CSV table of C-alpha atoms in Angstrom, one decimal:
chain,number,residue,atom,x,y,z
A,182,ALA,CA,-44.9,7.5,11.6
A,183,TRP,CA,-42.1,6.7,9.3
A,184,VAL,CA,-41.2,7.1,5.6
A,185,ALA,CA,-39.5,4.5,3.6
A,186,ALA,CA,-37.1,5.8,0.9
A,187,TYR,CA,-37.1,3.8,-2.3
A,188,VAL,CA,-33.6,3.1,-3.7
A,189,PRO,CA,-33.4,1.3,-7.1
A,190,VAL,CA,-31.5,-1.9,-6.9
A,191,ALA,CA,-29.1,-0.8,-9.7
A,192,GLU,CA,-28.1,2.3,-7.6
A,193,ALA,CA,-27.5,0.4,-4.3
A,194,PRO,CA,-23.8,0.8,-3.1
A,195,SER,CA,-23.2,-2.9,-3.0
A,196,VAL,CA,-24.5,-3.3,-6.6
A,197,GLN,CA,-22.4,-0.4,-7.8
A,198,ALA,CA,-19.3,-1.9,-6.2
A,199,ALA,CA,-20.0,-5.2,-7.8
A,200,LEU,CA,-20.5,-3.6,-11.2
A,201,THR,CA,-17.3,-1.7,-10.9
A,202,LEU,CA,-15.3,-4.9,-10.2
A,203,LEU,CA,-17.1,-6.7,-13.1
A,204,ARG,CA,-16.2,-3.9,-15.5
A,205,ARG,CA,-12.6,-4.0,-14.4
A,206,VAL,CA,-12.3,-7.8,-14.9
A,207,LEU,CA,-13.9,-7.5,-18.3
A,208,ALA,CA,-11.8,-4.6,-19.5
A,209,GLN,CA,-8.4,-5.4,-18.0
A,210,ASP,CA,-7.4,-8.0,-20.6
A,211,LEU,CA,-8.4,-5.8,-23.5
A,212,GLU,CA,-6.7,-3.0,-25.3
A,213,PRO,CA,-7.5,-0.8,-28.3
A,214,ASP,CA,-6.5,-2.2,-31.7
A,215,PRO,CA,-4.7,0.5,-33.6
A,216,THR,CA,-5.6,-1.0,-37.0
A,217,THR,CA,-9.4,-1.5,-36.6
A,218,GLY,CA,-10.2,0.9,-33.7
A,219,HIS,CA,-11.9,-2.0,-31.9
A,220,ARG,CA,-10.8,-3.9,-28.8
A,221,ARG,CA,-8.4,-6.8,-28.9
A,222,ILE,CA,-6.8,-9.2,-26.4
A,223,ARG,CA,-4.0,-7.5,-24.6
A,224,HIS,CA,-0.4,-8.6,-25.2
A,225,GLY,CA,1.0,-9.6,-21.8
A,226,VAL,CA,-0.6,-9.2,-18.4
A,227,ALA,CA,-2.2,-6.0,-17.2
A,228,VAL,CA,-0.6,-4.2,-14.3
A,229,ASP,CA,-2.2,-5.1,-11.0
A,230,ARG,CA,-4.5,-7.6,-12.8
A,231,MET,CA,-7.4,-8.8,-10.7
A,232,PRO,CA,-7.8,-12.5,-11.4
A,233,SER,CA,-10.9,-13.1,-9.3
A,234,LEU,CA,-14.3,-11.5,-8.7
A,235,GLY,CA,-14.8,-13.7,-5.6
A,236,ASP,CA,-11.5,-12.5,-4.0
A,237,PRO,CA,-10.7,-9.0,-5.3
A,238,GLU,CA,-7.5,-8.8,-3.2
A,239,MET,CA,-5.6,-11.8,-4.7
A,240,ARG,CA,-3.1,-11.1,-7.5
A,241,HIS,CA,-0.7,-12.8,-9.8
A,242,GLY,CA,2.9,-13.3,-8.6
A,243,HIS,CA,6.1,-15.1,-9.5
A,244,LYS,CA,8.7,-17.0,-7.5
A,245,THR,CA,11.1,-16.9,-10.4
A,246,ARG,CA,10.8,-15.9,-14.1
A,247,THR,CA,9.2,-19.2,-14.9
A,248,ARG,CA,7.4,-20.2,-11.6
A,249,LEU,CA,4.2,-18.2,-11.5
A,250,PHE,CA,1.4,-18.4,-9.0
A,251,THR,CA,-1.9,-16.6,-8.1
A,252,GLY,CA,-3.0,-15.5,-4.7
A,253,TYR,CA,-0.9,-14.2,-1.8
A,254,LYS,CA,2.6,-14.2,-0.2
A,255,ARG,CA,3.2,-14.9,3.4
A,256,HIS,CA,6.0,-13.1,5.3
A,257,VAL,CA,7.4,-14.1,8.7
A,258,ILE,CA,9.9,-12.4,11.0
A,259,LYS,CA,11.6,-14.3,13.9
A,260,LEU,CA,14.1,-14.1,16.6
A,261,VAL,CA,16.9,-16.3,15.3
A,262,ASP,CA,18.6,-16.9,18.7
A,263,ALA,CA,15.3,-18.0,20.3
A,264,ASP,CA,14.1,-19.7,17.1
A,265,LEU,CA,10.6,-18.2,17.6
A,266,ILE,CA,8.4,-16.4,15.1
A,267,VAL,CA,7.3,-13.0,16.4
A,268,GLY,CA,5.5,-11.6,13.4
A,269,ALA,CA,3.6,-12.8,10.3
A,270,ILE,CA,1.5,-11.2,7.6
A,271,VAL,CA,-0.1,-12.1,4.2
A,272,ARG,CA,0.0,-9.7,1.3
A,273,PRO,CA,-1.1,-9.9,-2.4
A,274,ALA,CA,1.2,-11.9,-4.6
A,275,ASN,CA,2.3,-9.0,-6.8
A,276,GLU,CA,3.4,-6.8,-3.9
A,277,PRO,CA,7.2,-6.5,-3.7
A,278,GLU,CA,8.8,-7.9,-0.6
A,279,HIS,CA,10.4,-4.6,0.4
A,280,HIS,CA,7.0,-3.0,0.8
A,281,THR,CA,6.2,-5.4,3.6
A,282,LEU,CA,9.3,-4.8,5.7
A,283,ALA,CA,7.9,-1.7,7.5
A,284,LEU,CA,4.8,-3.7,8.5
A,285,LEU,CA,6.9,-6.5,10.1
A,286,THR,CA,9.7,-4.5,11.8
A,287,PRO,CA,7.6,-3.2,14.7
A,288,ASP,CA,6.8,-6.8,15.7
A,289,VAL,CA,10.5,-7.6,16.4
A,290,ILE,CA,11.6,-4.2,17.7
A,291,ARG,CA,9.2,-4.6,20.7
A,292,HIS,CA,11.4,-7.5,21.9
A,293,GLY,CA,14.5,-5.3,22.1
A,294,PRO,CA,16.9,-3.4,19.9
A,295,LEU,CA,18.1,-4.9,16.7
A,296,GLY,CA,21.8,-5.9,16.3
A,297,GLU,CA,21.7,-8.1,13.2
A,298,VAL,CA,19.0,-8.7,10.6
A,299,LEU,CA,19.0,-11.8,8.3
A,300,LEU,CA,16.7,-11.4,5.4
A,301,ASP,CA,15.9,-12.4,1.8
A,302,ARG,CA,17.4,-10.1,-0.7
A,303,GLY,CA,14.0,-9.1,-2.0
A,304,TYR,CA,13.7,-6.9,1.1
A,305,LEU,CA,16.8,-5.0,0.3
A,306,GLY,CA,15.0,-2.3,-1.7
A,307,SER,CA,13.2,-1.0,1.4
A,308,PRO,CA,14.2,2.5,2.6
A,309,GLN,CA,14.1,1.0,6.1
A,310,ILE,CA,17.2,-1.1,5.3
A,311,GLY,CA,19.3,2.0,4.7
A,312,ALA,CA,18.1,3.5,8.0
A,313,LEU,CA,18.9,0.3,9.9
A,314,HIS,CA,22.3,0.0,8.3
A,315,ALA,CA,23.1,3.7,9.1
A,316,ALA,CA,22.0,3.0,12.7
A,317,GLY,CA,24.7,0.3,13.0
A,318,VAL,CA,22.5,-2.8,12.5
A,319,ALA,CA,24.3,-5.6,10.7
A,320,ILE,CA,22.4,-6.6,7.5
A,321,ARG,CA,22.9,-10.2,6.3
A,322,ALA,CA,21.5,-11.1,3.0
A,323,LYS,CA,22.6,-12.8,-0.2
A,324,ALA,CA,23.5,-10.0,-2.6
A,325,TRP,CA,22.0,-9.7,-6.0
A,326,THR,CA,24.2,-10.8,-8.8
A,327,SER,CA,23.9,-9.9,-12.5
A,328,HIS,CA,24.5,-12.0,-15.6
A,329,ASN,CA,25.2,-10.5,-19.1
A,330,GLY,CA,25.2,-13.4,-21.5
A,331,GLY,CA,28.9,-14.1,-21.0
A,332,ARG,CA,29.8,-10.4,-21.3
A,333,PHE,CA,31.0,-8.2,-18.4
A,334,PRO,CA,28.5,-8.4,-15.6
A,335,LYS,CA,27.8,-5.5,-13.3
A,336,GLN,CA,30.3,-6.9,-10.8
A,337,ALA,CA,33.1,-6.1,-13.3
A,338,PHE,CA,32.4,-2.4,-12.8
A,339,VAL,CA,33.8,-0.4,-9.9
A,340,ILE,CA,30.9,1.5,-8.4
A,341,GLN,CA,31.7,4.2,-5.9
A,342,PRO,CA,28.4,5.5,-4.4
A,343,ALA,CA,30.1,7.9,-2.0
A,344,ALA,CA,32.2,9.5,-4.8
A,345,ALA,CA,29.2,9.2,-7.2
A,346,ARG,CA,31.1,7.6,-10.0
A,347,VAL,CA,31.4,4.3,-11.8
A,348,THR,CA,34.4,2.9,-13.7
A,349,CYS,CA,34.2,0.2,-16.5
A,350,PRO,CA,36.8,-2.4,-17.2
A,351,ALA,CA,38.3,-0.3,-20.1
A,352,PRO,CA,38.7,1.7,-17.7
A,353,HIS,CA,36.5,4.8,-18.3
A,354,THR,CA,34.9,6.7,-15.4
A,355,ILE,CA,31.6,8.6,-15.5
A,356,PRO,CA,29.6,10.3,-12.8
A,357,ILE,CA,26.5,8.9,-11.2
A,358,PRO,CA,23.7,11.6,-11.4
A,359,ALA,CA,21.9,12.3,-8.1
A,360,ASP,CA,19.1,9.8,-7.4
A,361,ALA,CA,19.8,7.9,-10.6
A,362,THR,CA,18.7,4.3,-10.9
A,363,THR,CA,20.7,3.7,-14.1
A,364,VAL,CA,23.9,5.2,-15.5
A,365,HIS,CA,24.6,5.3,-19.2
A,366,PHE,CA,28.1,5.3,-20.7
A,367,PRO,CA,28.0,7.6,-23.7
A,368,ALA,CA,28.4,6.1,-27.2
A,369,ALA,CA,31.5,8.2,-27.7
A,370,LEU,CA,33.3,6.1,-25.1
A,371,CYS,CA,31.7,2.7,-25.9
A,372,GLN,CA,31.7,2.6,-29.7
A,373,PRO,CA,35.5,2.9,-30.2
A,374,CYS,CA,36.3,0.8,-27.1
A,375,ALA,CA,38.5,-2.3,-27.7
A,376,LEU,CA,36.5,-4.2,-25.1
A,377,ARG,CA,33.1,-3.4,-26.6
A,378,ALA,CA,32.3,-6.9,-27.9
A,379,ALA,CA,33.0,-8.3,-24.4
A,380,CYS,CA,30.8,-5.7,-22.7
A,381,THR,CA,27.6,-4.8,-24.6
A,382,THR,CA,25.6,-5.3,-27.9
A,383,ALA,CA,23.8,-2.0,-27.5
A,384,SER,CA,24.0,0.3,-30.4
A,385,THR,CA,24.7,3.3,-28.1
A,386,GLY,CA,26.6,2.5,-24.8
A,387,ARG,CA,26.6,0.3,-21.8
A,388,SER,CA,24.1,0.9,-19.0
A,389,ILE,CA,24.5,-0.1,-15.3
A,390,SER,CA,21.6,-0.2,-12.8
A,391,ILE,CA,22.2,1.5,-9.5
A,392,HIS,CA,20.4,-0.3,-6.5
A,393,PRO,CA,18.7,2.0,-3.9
A,394,GLN,CA,21.1,0.4,-1.4
A,395,GLU,CA,24.1,0.1,-3.7
A,396,ALA,CA,26.8,0.8,-1.0
A,397,LEU,CA,25.3,-1.9,1.2
A,398,LEU,CA,24.9,-4.3,-1.8
A,399,GLN,CA,28.7,-4.1,-2.4
A,400,THR,CA,29.4,-4.8,1.3
A,401,LEU,CA,27.2,-7.9,1.1
A,402,GLN,CA,28.9,-9.1,-2.1
A,403,ALA,CA,32.3,-8.7,-0.3
A,404,ASP,CA,31.0,-10.7,2.7
A,405,GLN,CA,30.0,-13.6,0.4
A,406,HIS,CA,33.7,-13.9,-0.7
A,407,ARG,CA,34.9,-14.3,2.9
A,408,VAL,CA,34.6,-17.5,4.9
A,409,ASP,CA,33.2,-15.8,8.0
A,410,GLY,CA,30.7,-13.9,5.9
A,411,ARG,CA,29.4,-17.1,4.3
A,412,ALA,CA,29.2,-18.7,7.7
A,413,ARG,CA,27.1,-15.9,9.2
A,414,LEU,CA,24.8,-15.9,6.1
A,415,ARG,CA,24.1,-19.6,6.6
A,416,HIS,CA,22.2,-18.7,9.9
A,417,ARG,CA,19.4,-17.5,7.6
A,418,THR,CA,18.5,-21.1,6.9
A,419,THR,CA,16.6,-21.2,10.2
A,420,ILE,CA,14.1,-18.7,8.7
A,421,GLU,CA,13.6,-21.1,5.7
A,422,HIS,CA,13.0,-23.9,8.2
A,423,SER,CA,10.3,-21.9,10.0
A,424,LEU,CA,8.6,-21.0,6.7
A,425,ALA,CA,8.6,-24.7,5.8
A,426,ARG,CA,7.0,-25.6,9.1
A,427,VAL,CA,4.4,-22.8,8.7
A,428,GLY,CA,3.7,-24.2,5.2
A,429,GLN,CA,3.1,-27.7,6.5
A,430,ILE,CA,0.6,-26.4,9.0
A,431,GLN,CA,-1.2,-23.8,6.9
A,432,GLY,CA,-1.0,-25.6,3.5
A,433,VAL,CA,0.0,-24.3,0.1
A,434,LYS,CA,-3.3,-22.7,-0.7
A,435,ALA,CA,-5.0,-19.7,1.0
A,436,ARG,CA,-7.9,-20.9,3.2
A,437,TYR,CA,-9.8,-17.6,3.1
A,438,LYS,CA,-10.6,-14.6,1.0
A,439,GLY,CA,-8.7,-11.3,1.6
A,440,THR,CA,-5.4,-10.4,3.3
A,441,ARG,CA,-7.0,-9.8,6.7
A,442,LYS,CA,-8.4,-13.4,7.3
A,443,ASN,CA,-5.3,-15.0,5.7
A,444,THR,CA,-3.0,-13.0,7.9
A,445,LEU,CA,-5.0,-14.3,10.9
A,446,ASP,CA,-4.5,-17.8,9.5
A,447,VAL,CA,-0.7,-17.5,9.0
A,448,ARG,CA,-0.4,-16.1,12.5
A,449,ARG,CA,-2.3,-19.1,13.8
A,450,ALA,CA,0.1,-21.4,12.0
A,451,ALA,CA,3.1,-19.4,13.4
A,452,VAL,CA,1.8,-19.8,17.0
A,453,ILE,CA,1.5,-23.6,16.4
A,454,THR,CA,5.1,-23.6,15.0
A,455,ASN,CA,6.3,-21.8,18.1
A,456,LEU,CA,4.5,-24.2,20.4
A,457,HIS,CA,6.2,-27.1,18.6
A,458,ARG,CA,9.5,-25.4,19.1
A,459,LEU,CA,8.9,-24.9,22.9
A,460,ALA,CA,7.7,-28.6,23.2
A,461,ARG,CA,11.0,-29.8,21.6
A,462,LEU,CA,13.0,-27.6,24.1
A,463,ALA,CA,11.0,-29.2,27.0
A,464,GLU,CA,11.8,-32.7,25.8
A,465,ALA,CA,15.5,-31.9,25.4
A,466,ALA,CA,15.6,-30.6,28.9
């Protein structure tokens, strides 16, 4: 004999999961109106906004400040000397690049120790970059540059991470607090400064952001001003070529729902790209 347990449809786990997603989609674009107490359309885009019920993992992303897209980002890692892709993964569009580096690094380490890494500067924020640099791995990337509306950019300041201090063009020197991501020059220094108009429009004082890999960033900036440094950096174009070939095979739109299936698809495209590379080598021989 057996006993069937009755579970109301509204209480089924799958239904509850669907209702949770639906409530999130309905509420994420709304915010309380302080004047009426009711809800109003939110100003701006909600953090981690979910644009689709059909594909809950996709997100909004941006290539630049003006070039926006919705869906996923694909990441590849390759052996530059062999010109072969050894790792590929797909992540939601809003996930920063440096979060993905730890997922890709094991795919290349299994082929031997790292001596040099060529990467997009979006990956520089990863803690793994600091560890690789400390281990003697050469990091090659285009350094971030700042613009300040014609006023002194960040590059005009002398930042000394080892000494934990920064000096402005005036010159005034202030300490960098431990684990600080931003340093603020006090108003007592900035307001009477003769160079204030060329430096900042802030009512208090000038602020300078400190990158998690600030010491490395300065090394990269110095490399860009040397002929041999720019020549080594140009080797990174082979990665862009591989991404373009993967894009031609996979297309510009995700074929599937979710990161798991789309990762499988980008790896399929990477394998085909590698086979094309090997076929060209055979023809050349």
